[in-house]
């Protein structure tokens, strides 16, 4: 059966959804709705389907089986609720919603309507992250000590509704849970606002997991070049992922106390083992994400990134924001009672 799929909100992210959907076999791209009609028209001129300014009209006229919701985060609840009401399956861009309440309402209404709700935590579909998970499962690192995330870059002026923690840290929090899979015990954050008109644009965050692993987050909209990296340090060495190039490296701990060559030892300061660059078959994460969503719709199976996964990432992100504002660590059992 050919699936009829469309996109609501074709700004900087939604237009990529439209492109990918239009390229998928067995899928008909039925159109796009955007408050900016010219944006919708530009997309449909390029990828087919019909343009709409009113997403309700779009849903009524095209009767899609599934849509992507890529409107600004603050509008996720309103738009997604209307999609769910019409029993249309939906992939909502991350973060799930503007608030925990909004997210909980979306999950509950989707469940009641029997609609598939997936959240666009795109790094789950990054081949280097998936490969890293396999290496960790194979025990190649031994026990994990620490996970460090660097997600930094210039300020995207269009983002006005949320700060950098809710907008970007949710990516890495979701990856942390996917890789390490442990509950959070407490978080502490230093946040600051340097460019954004109203929200934080800088985060230095600490996350202590229940299994003892420590996560660090260096995330901002201030760095003049785009950095997207992840390091996992453990008993046997360290993995490094470059999210952007989808490269995965392993730095092995030295198996002995260092070579006898005094000059090298002095230069490096410490002894080092081998470095391996693992071969990772590259794929556009967005394509993998949308394929996985539509496969779940086709097969009536569960989506790989659920509403509650999205809610979890939002919960920890909000705790980091709160920690930054209140200048104190947030104990997670206390946050959960709030
Ligand atoms: N997964 C990722 O890596 C990633 C990257 C960027 C953005 N996002 C997410 O995607 C969402 C959109 O972000 P963006 O950067 O594309 O924003 P954007 O401002 O570039 O685009 C949003 C579009 O939605 C339209 N819009 C707003 N309200 C609407 C409504 N009620 N009906 C129809 N159209 C409406 C706007 O006109 C605009 O064209 C956000 O939730 C953001 O967090 C995810």
Short mmCIF file of C-alpha atoms and ligand atoms in Angstrom, two decimals:
data_model
loop_
_atom_site.label_atom_id
_atom_site.label_comp_id
_atom_site.label_asym_id
_atom_site.label_seq_id
_atom_site.Cartn_x
_atom_site.Cartn_y
_atom_site.Cartn_z
CA UNK A 1 0.00 0.00 0.00
CA UNK A 2 1.33 3.45 -0.91
CA UNK A 3 1.44 5.69 2.16
CA UNK A 4 0.26 9.28 1.79
CA UNK A 5 2.63 11.48 3.80
CA UNK A 6 2.98 15.24 4.24
CA UNK A 7 4.76 17.86 6.33
CA UNK A 8 3.40 20.63 8.55
CA UNK A 9 5.94 23.42 8.95
CA UNK A 10 8.51 23.55 6.17
CA UNK A 11 11.11 25.85 7.69
CA UNK A 12 14.71 24.89 8.15
CA UNK A 13 14.01 21.32 9.36
CA UNK A 14 10.63 20.56 7.76
CA UNK A 15 11.95 21.14 4.27
CA UNK A 16 14.41 18.29 4.78
CA UNK A 17 11.56 16.02 5.86
CA UNK A 18 9.73 16.94 2.65
CA UNK A 19 12.79 16.16 0.52
CA UNK A 20 13.38 12.78 2.17
CA UNK A 21 9.70 11.77 2.10
CA UNK A 22 9.49 12.63 -1.60
CA UNK A 23 12.45 10.33 -2.31
CA UNK A 24 11.12 7.25 -0.51
CA UNK A 25 9.78 4.32 -2.50
CA UNK A 26 6.21 3.27 -1.70
CA UNK A 27 5.41 6.74 -0.35
CA UNK A 28 3.46 9.55 -1.94
CA UNK A 29 4.39 13.07 -0.78
CA UNK A 30 0.98 14.71 -0.71
CA UNK A 31 2.02 18.22 0.25
CA UNK A 32 3.06 20.77 2.82
CA UNK A 33 1.31 23.27 5.07
CA UNK A 34 3.04 26.37 6.36
CA UNK A 35 1.82 29.72 7.70
CA UNK A 36 4.22 31.10 5.11
CA UNK A 37 2.46 30.03 1.91
CA UNK A 38 5.51 30.77 -0.23
CA UNK A 39 7.57 28.35 1.85
CA UNK A 40 4.95 25.64 1.30
CA UNK A 41 4.74 26.44 -2.41
CA UNK A 42 8.48 26.34 -2.87
CA UNK A 43 8.51 22.85 -1.37
CA UNK A 44 5.63 21.47 -3.43
CA UNK A 45 7.04 23.00 -6.63
CA UNK A 46 10.16 21.04 -5.93
CA UNK A 47 8.90 17.81 -4.40
CA UNK A 48 5.29 17.47 -5.58
CA UNK A 49 1.99 17.51 -3.70
CA UNK A 50 -0.10 20.58 -2.90
CA UNK A 51 0.74 23.66 -0.79
CA UNK A 52 -1.47 24.94 2.03
CA UNK A 53 -1.31 27.79 4.47
CA UNK A 54 -3.81 26.21 6.86
CA UNK A 55 -2.74 22.80 8.14
CA UNK A 56 -6.33 21.83 9.05
CA UNK A 57 -7.34 22.37 5.44
CA UNK A 58 -4.33 20.35 4.34
CA UNK A 59 -5.33 17.43 6.59
CA UNK A 60 -8.93 17.62 5.40
CA UNK A 61 -8.12 17.84 1.69
CA UNK A 62 -5.22 15.37 1.45
CA UNK A 63 -6.24 12.84 4.13
CA UNK A 64 -2.61 11.79 4.73
CA UNK A 65 -1.82 8.52 6.52
CA UNK A 66 1.08 10.16 8.33
CA UNK A 67 2.70 13.58 8.75
CA UNK A 68 5.80 15.18 10.14
CA UNK A 69 5.15 18.08 12.50
CA UNK A 70 8.08 20.50 12.22
CA UNK A 71 6.58 23.74 13.50
CA UNK A 72 8.37 25.66 16.29
CA UNK A 73 8.40 23.76 19.59
CA UNK A 74 5.91 26.10 21.25
CA UNK A 75 3.25 25.04 18.69
CA UNK A 76 3.85 21.28 18.87
CA UNK A 77 0.90 20.65 21.21
CA UNK A 78 -1.68 22.57 19.20
CA UNK A 79 -0.71 21.21 15.79
CA UNK A 80 -0.01 17.64 16.94
CA UNK A 81 -3.30 17.43 18.89
CA UNK A 82 -5.24 18.30 15.75
CA UNK A 83 -3.32 15.70 13.76
CA UNK A 84 -3.97 13.02 16.39
CA UNK A 85 -7.68 13.89 16.56
CA UNK A 86 -7.93 12.99 12.87
CA UNK A 87 -6.23 9.64 13.57
CA UNK A 88 -3.20 10.50 11.48
CA UNK A 89 0.16 9.01 12.55
CA UNK A 90 2.81 11.60 13.36
CA UNK A 91 6.51 12.17 13.69
CA UNK A 92 7.05 15.27 15.83
CA UNK A 93 10.39 17.01 15.66
CA UNK A 94 12.32 17.10 18.94
CA UNK A 95 11.76 18.20 21.63
CA UNK A 96 8.41 16.47 22.08
CA UNK A 97 6.78 19.67 23.31
CA UNK A 98 7.28 22.99 25.04
CA UNK A 99 6.40 21.64 28.50
CA UNK A 100 6.07 18.33 30.32
CA UNK A 101 2.32 18.86 30.56
CA UNK A 102 2.04 19.37 26.80
CA UNK A 103 4.14 16.25 26.18
CA UNK A 104 2.09 14.14 28.57
CA UNK A 105 -1.12 15.29 26.93
CA UNK A 106 0.19 14.37 23.50
CA UNK A 107 1.22 10.90 24.62
CA UNK A 108 -2.15 10.26 26.29
CA UNK A 109 -4.21 11.49 23.33
CA UNK A 110 -2.12 9.51 20.83
CA UNK A 111 -2.57 6.36 22.93
CA UNK A 112 -6.33 6.90 23.18
CA UNK A 113 -6.57 7.50 19.41
CA UNK A 114 -4.41 4.47 18.57
CA UNK A 115 -2.07 6.71 16.60
CA UNK A 116 1.70 6.18 16.21
CA UNK A 117 3.61 9.02 17.82
CA UNK A 118 7.35 9.18 17.22
CA UNK A 119 9.76 11.91 18.31
CA UNK A 120 12.51 13.07 15.95
CA UNK A 121 15.56 12.36 18.07
CA UNK A 122 17.63 12.12 14.94
CA UNK A 123 20.99 11.15 16.49
CA UNK A 124 19.52 7.73 17.32
CA UNK A 125 19.69 7.12 13.59
CA UNK A 126 23.25 8.36 13.19
CA UNK A 127 25.20 5.31 11.96
CA UNK A 128 28.23 6.21 14.11
CA UNK A 129 26.08 6.31 17.26
CA UNK A 130 24.47 2.98 16.36
CA UNK A 131 27.92 1.46 15.72
CA UNK A 132 29.19 2.82 19.05
CA UNK A 133 26.25 1.20 20.85
CA UNK A 134 27.19 -2.15 19.29
CA UNK A 135 30.83 -1.82 20.37
CA UNK A 136 29.72 -0.96 23.91
CA UNK A 137 27.35 -3.93 23.99
CA UNK A 138 30.21 -6.16 22.84
CA UNK A 139 32.11 -5.05 25.96
CA UNK A 140 34.95 -3.43 24.04
CA UNK A 141 35.22 -0.58 26.54
CA UNK A 142 34.70 -2.60 29.71
CA UNK A 143 32.81 -0.58 32.26
CA UNK A 144 31.95 2.98 31.27
CA UNK A 145 33.17 5.85 33.46
CA UNK A 146 32.18 9.02 31.69
CA UNK A 147 30.32 10.37 28.64
CA UNK A 148 31.11 13.85 27.30
CA UNK A 149 29.04 15.72 24.75
CA UNK A 150 30.10 18.77 22.74
CA UNK A 151 27.33 20.40 20.72
CA UNK A 152 28.34 23.92 19.91
CA UNK A 153 27.88 26.33 17.06
CA UNK A 154 26.63 29.72 15.92
CA UNK A 155 23.27 31.10 17.04
CA UNK A 156 20.30 30.19 14.79
CA UNK A 157 18.34 33.44 15.04
CA UNK A 158 15.02 31.81 14.17
CA UNK A 159 14.89 29.94 17.50
CA UNK A 160 13.08 32.27 19.87
CA UNK A 161 10.70 30.02 21.79
CA UNK A 162 13.21 27.87 23.70
CA UNK A 163 16.78 28.13 24.95
CA UNK A 164 19.74 26.01 23.92
CA UNK A 165 19.13 23.38 26.61
CA UNK A 166 15.62 22.49 25.47
CA UNK A 167 16.55 22.90 21.81
CA UNK A 168 19.89 21.07 21.66
CA UNK A 169 20.73 19.25 24.89
CA UNK A 170 17.75 16.93 24.38
CA UNK A 171 19.68 15.34 21.49
CA UNK A 172 22.58 14.32 23.73
CA UNK A 173 20.45 13.40 26.72
CA UNK A 174 18.57 10.98 24.49
CA UNK A 175 21.84 9.55 23.14
CA UNK A 176 23.19 9.22 26.69
CA UNK A 177 20.16 7.18 27.70
CA UNK A 178 20.34 5.08 24.53
CA UNK A 179 24.03 4.29 25.06
CA UNK A 180 24.22 3.97 28.82
CA UNK A 181 20.61 3.20 29.74
CA UNK A 182 20.49 4.30 33.33
CA UNK A 183 18.27 6.61 35.33
CA UNK A 184 19.49 10.02 36.33
CA UNK A 185 20.33 10.62 39.97
CA UNK A 186 21.13 14.34 39.87
CA UNK A 187 22.04 17.15 37.53
CA UNK A 188 23.91 20.39 37.93
CA UNK A 189 24.21 23.15 35.34
CA UNK A 190 25.86 26.47 34.79
CA UNK A 191 23.85 28.31 32.16
CA UNK A 192 24.18 31.78 30.73
CA UNK A 193 22.59 34.10 28.18
CA UNK A 194 24.97 36.06 25.94
CA UNK A 195 23.19 36.53 22.59
CA UNK A 196 19.64 35.19 22.87
CA UNK A 197 17.06 37.83 23.73
CA UNK A 198 15.37 35.90 26.53
CA UNK A 199 16.68 32.34 27.01
CA UNK A 200 19.95 30.66 27.93
CA UNK A 201 22.35 30.10 25.06
CA UNK A 202 25.16 28.40 26.98
CA UNK A 203 25.17 25.23 29.05
CA UNK A 204 27.89 23.50 30.97
CA UNK A 205 26.06 20.59 32.53
CA UNK A 206 26.78 17.58 34.71
CA UNK A 207 24.59 14.50 34.92
CA UNK A 208 25.20 11.75 37.46
CA UNK A 209 23.54 8.50 36.44
CA UNK A 210 22.24 5.91 38.87
CA UNK A 211 24.86 3.40 37.65
CA UNK A 212 27.67 5.81 38.57
CA UNK A 213 28.49 7.06 35.07
CA UNK A 214 29.02 10.82 34.81
CA UNK A 215 27.79 12.75 31.77
CA UNK A 216 29.06 16.20 30.84
CA UNK A 217 27.42 18.55 28.36
CA UNK A 218 29.17 21.49 26.71
CA UNK A 219 26.42 23.00 24.60
CA UNK A 220 26.02 26.49 23.20
CA UNK A 221 24.93 28.81 20.42
CA UNK A 222 28.08 30.90 20.77
CA UNK A 223 30.91 28.98 19.11
CA UNK A 224 31.70 30.28 15.61
CA UNK A 225 32.01 26.79 14.13
CA UNK A 226 29.74 23.77 14.36
CA UNK A 227 31.02 21.06 16.72
CA UNK A 228 29.07 17.87 17.33
CA UNK A 229 31.12 15.31 19.24
CA UNK A 230 30.70 12.60 21.80
CA UNK A 231 33.34 10.83 23.91
CA UNK A 232 32.81 7.70 26.00
CA UNK A 233 35.62 6.87 28.42
CA UNK A 234 35.87 3.50 30.14
CA UNK A 235 38.12 0.82 31.53
CA UNK A 236 39.79 -0.07 28.23
CA UNK A 237 40.04 3.31 26.54
CA UNK A 238 37.85 5.91 24.89
CA UNK A 239 35.45 6.05 21.94
CA UNK A 240 34.96 9.27 20.02
CA UNK A 241 32.10 9.98 17.65
CA UNK A 242 31.93 12.89 15.27
CA UNK A 243 28.19 13.16 14.74
CA UNK A 244 28.67 15.36 11.66
CA UNK A 245 31.09 13.17 9.71
CA UNK A 246 29.70 9.93 11.22
CA UNK A 247 33.21 8.84 12.17
CA UNK A 248 33.87 6.51 15.07
CA UNK A 249 37.30 6.19 16.70
CA UNK A 250 38.60 4.02 19.49
CA UNK A 251 41.63 5.08 21.54
CA UNK A 252 42.99 2.13 23.39
CA UNK A 253 44.60 2.45 26.81
CA UNK A 254 48.29 1.59 26.75
CA UNK A 255 48.66 -2.08 27.60
CA UNK A 256 51.88 -1.45 29.49
CA UNK A 257 53.45 1.45 31.30
CA UNK A 258 54.74 3.04 28.10
CA UNK A 259 57.61 2.35 25.73
CA UNK A 260 61.23 2.67 26.55
CA UNK A 261 61.72 5.55 24.16
CA UNK A 262 62.21 8.35 26.62
CA UNK A 263 61.76 11.22 24.10
CA UNK A 264 58.27 10.08 23.03
CA UNK A 265 57.25 9.51 26.62
CA UNK A 266 58.33 13.02 27.55
CA UNK A 267 56.56 14.56 24.51
CA UNK A 268 53.28 12.86 25.17
CA UNK A 269 53.46 13.04 28.92
CA UNK A 270 51.67 9.71 29.20
CA UNK A 271 51.72 6.42 27.36
CA UNK A 272 49.08 5.77 24.71
CA UNK A 273 47.79 2.67 22.98
CA UNK A 274 46.53 2.15 19.43
CA UNK A 275 43.91 4.31 17.76
CA UNK A 276 41.40 2.58 15.50
CA UNK A 277 39.11 4.33 13.06
CA UNK A 278 36.13 2.01 12.69
CA UNK A 279 34.49 1.69 9.32
CA UNK A 280 30.95 3.04 9.53
CA UNK A 281 28.61 2.83 6.55
CA UNK A 282 27.26 6.36 6.23
CA UNK A 283 23.59 7.15 5.81
CA UNK A 284 21.52 10.31 6.18
CA UNK A 285 20.10 10.00 9.72
CA UNK A 286 16.89 11.80 8.74
CA UNK A 287 16.21 9.26 6.02
CA UNK A 288 16.79 6.38 8.46
CA UNK A 289 14.50 8.10 10.98
CA UNK A 290 11.64 8.63 8.54
CA UNK A 291 12.02 5.11 7.12
CA UNK A 292 11.79 3.69 10.66
CA UNK A 293 8.70 5.78 11.42
CA UNK A 294 6.91 4.78 8.22
CA UNK A 295 7.87 1.12 8.69
CA UNK A 296 6.18 1.22 12.11
CA UNK A 297 3.10 2.75 10.48
CA UNK A 298 3.07 0.14 7.67
CA UNK A 299 3.65 -2.86 9.97
CA UNK A 300 1.65 -1.55 12.89
CA UNK A 301 4.72 -2.07 15.08
CA UNK A 302 6.08 0.16 17.82
CA UNK A 303 8.08 3.25 16.89
CA UNK A 304 11.79 3.25 17.79
CA UNK A 305 11.66 6.62 19.60
CA UNK A 306 8.46 6.89 21.59
CA UNK A 307 6.65 9.80 23.18
CA UNK A 308 7.92 8.71 26.58
CA UNK A 309 11.51 8.72 25.27
CA UNK A 310 10.93 12.30 24.16
CA UNK A 311 9.38 13.19 27.48
CA UNK A 312 12.33 11.74 29.38
CA UNK A 313 14.82 13.89 27.46
CA UNK A 314 12.66 16.96 28.05
CA UNK A 315 12.43 16.19 31.77
CA UNK A 316 16.21 16.08 32.22
CA UNK A 317 16.67 19.15 30.01
CA UNK A 318 14.18 21.07 32.12
CA UNK A 319 16.00 19.99 35.29
CA UNK A 320 19.23 21.39 33.80
CA UNK A 321 17.51 24.69 33.05
CA UNK A 322 16.14 24.78 36.61
CA UNK A 323 19.58 23.99 38.04
CA UNK A 324 21.09 26.86 36.05
CA UNK A 325 18.43 29.30 37.18
CA UNK A 326 18.46 28.26 40.83
CA UNK A 327 22.23 27.72 41.13
CA UNK A 328 21.88 24.33 42.74
CA UNK A 329 22.05 20.64 41.95
CA UNK A 330 18.68 18.99 41.26
CA UNK A 331 18.25 15.57 42.85
CA UNK A 332 16.30 13.49 40.47
CA UNK A 333 14.02 11.67 42.86
CA UNK A 334 12.92 15.13 44.03
CA UNK A 335 12.35 16.36 40.48
CA UNK A 336 10.20 13.33 39.77
CA UNK A 337 7.96 14.10 42.74
CA UNK A 338 7.35 17.67 41.55
N1 LIG B 1 16.17 17.19 14.58
C1 LIG B 1 16.91 18.25 14.41
O1 LIG B 1 18.12 18.18 14.29
C2 LIG B 1 16.24 19.59 14.33
C3 LIG B 1 16.91 20.67 13.75
C4 LIG B 1 16.25 21.89 13.68
C5 LIG B 1 14.98 22.02 14.21
N2 LIG B 1 14.37 20.96 14.78
C6 LIG B 1 13.01 21.08 15.36
O2 LIG B 1 12.10 21.30 14.30
C7 LIG B 1 11.07 22.20 14.71
C8 LIG B 1 11.05 23.38 13.76
O3 LIG B 1 12.27 24.05 13.83
P1 LIG B 1 12.89 24.86 12.59
O4 LIG B 1 14.27 25.18 12.96
O5 LIG B 1 12.61 24.14 11.31
O6 LIG B 1 11.99 26.18 12.67
P2 LIG B 1 11.68 27.21 11.50
O7 LIG B 1 11.25 28.45 12.18
O8 LIG B 1 12.81 27.27 10.53
O9 LIG B 1 10.44 26.54 10.75
C9 LIG B 1 9.19 26.41 11.31
C10 LIG B 1 8.14 26.59 10.21
O10 LIG B 1 6.87 26.30 10.77
C11 LIG B 1 5.94 27.25 10.25
N3 LIG B 1 4.80 27.32 11.16
C12 LIG B 1 4.74 27.87 12.40
N4 LIG B 1 3.52 27.66 12.96
C13 LIG B 1 2.79 26.98 12.04
C14 LIG B 1 1.48 26.49 12.01
N5 LIG B 1 0.65 26.65 13.05
N6 LIG B 1 1.04 25.86 10.89
C15 LIG B 1 1.87 25.70 9.83
N7 LIG B 1 3.14 26.14 9.81
C16 LIG B 1 3.60 26.76 10.89
C17 LIG B 1 6.73 28.54 10.12
O11 LIG B 1 6.13 29.43 9.18
C18 LIG B 1 8.09 28.02 9.65
O12 LIG B 1 8.19 27.97 8.24
C19 LIG B 1 11.39 22.57 16.16
O13 LIG B 1 10.65 21.77 17.03
C20 LIG B 1 12.87 22.27 16.28
O14 LIG B 1 13.24 21.90 17.61
C21 LIG B 1 14.97 19.76 14.84
#
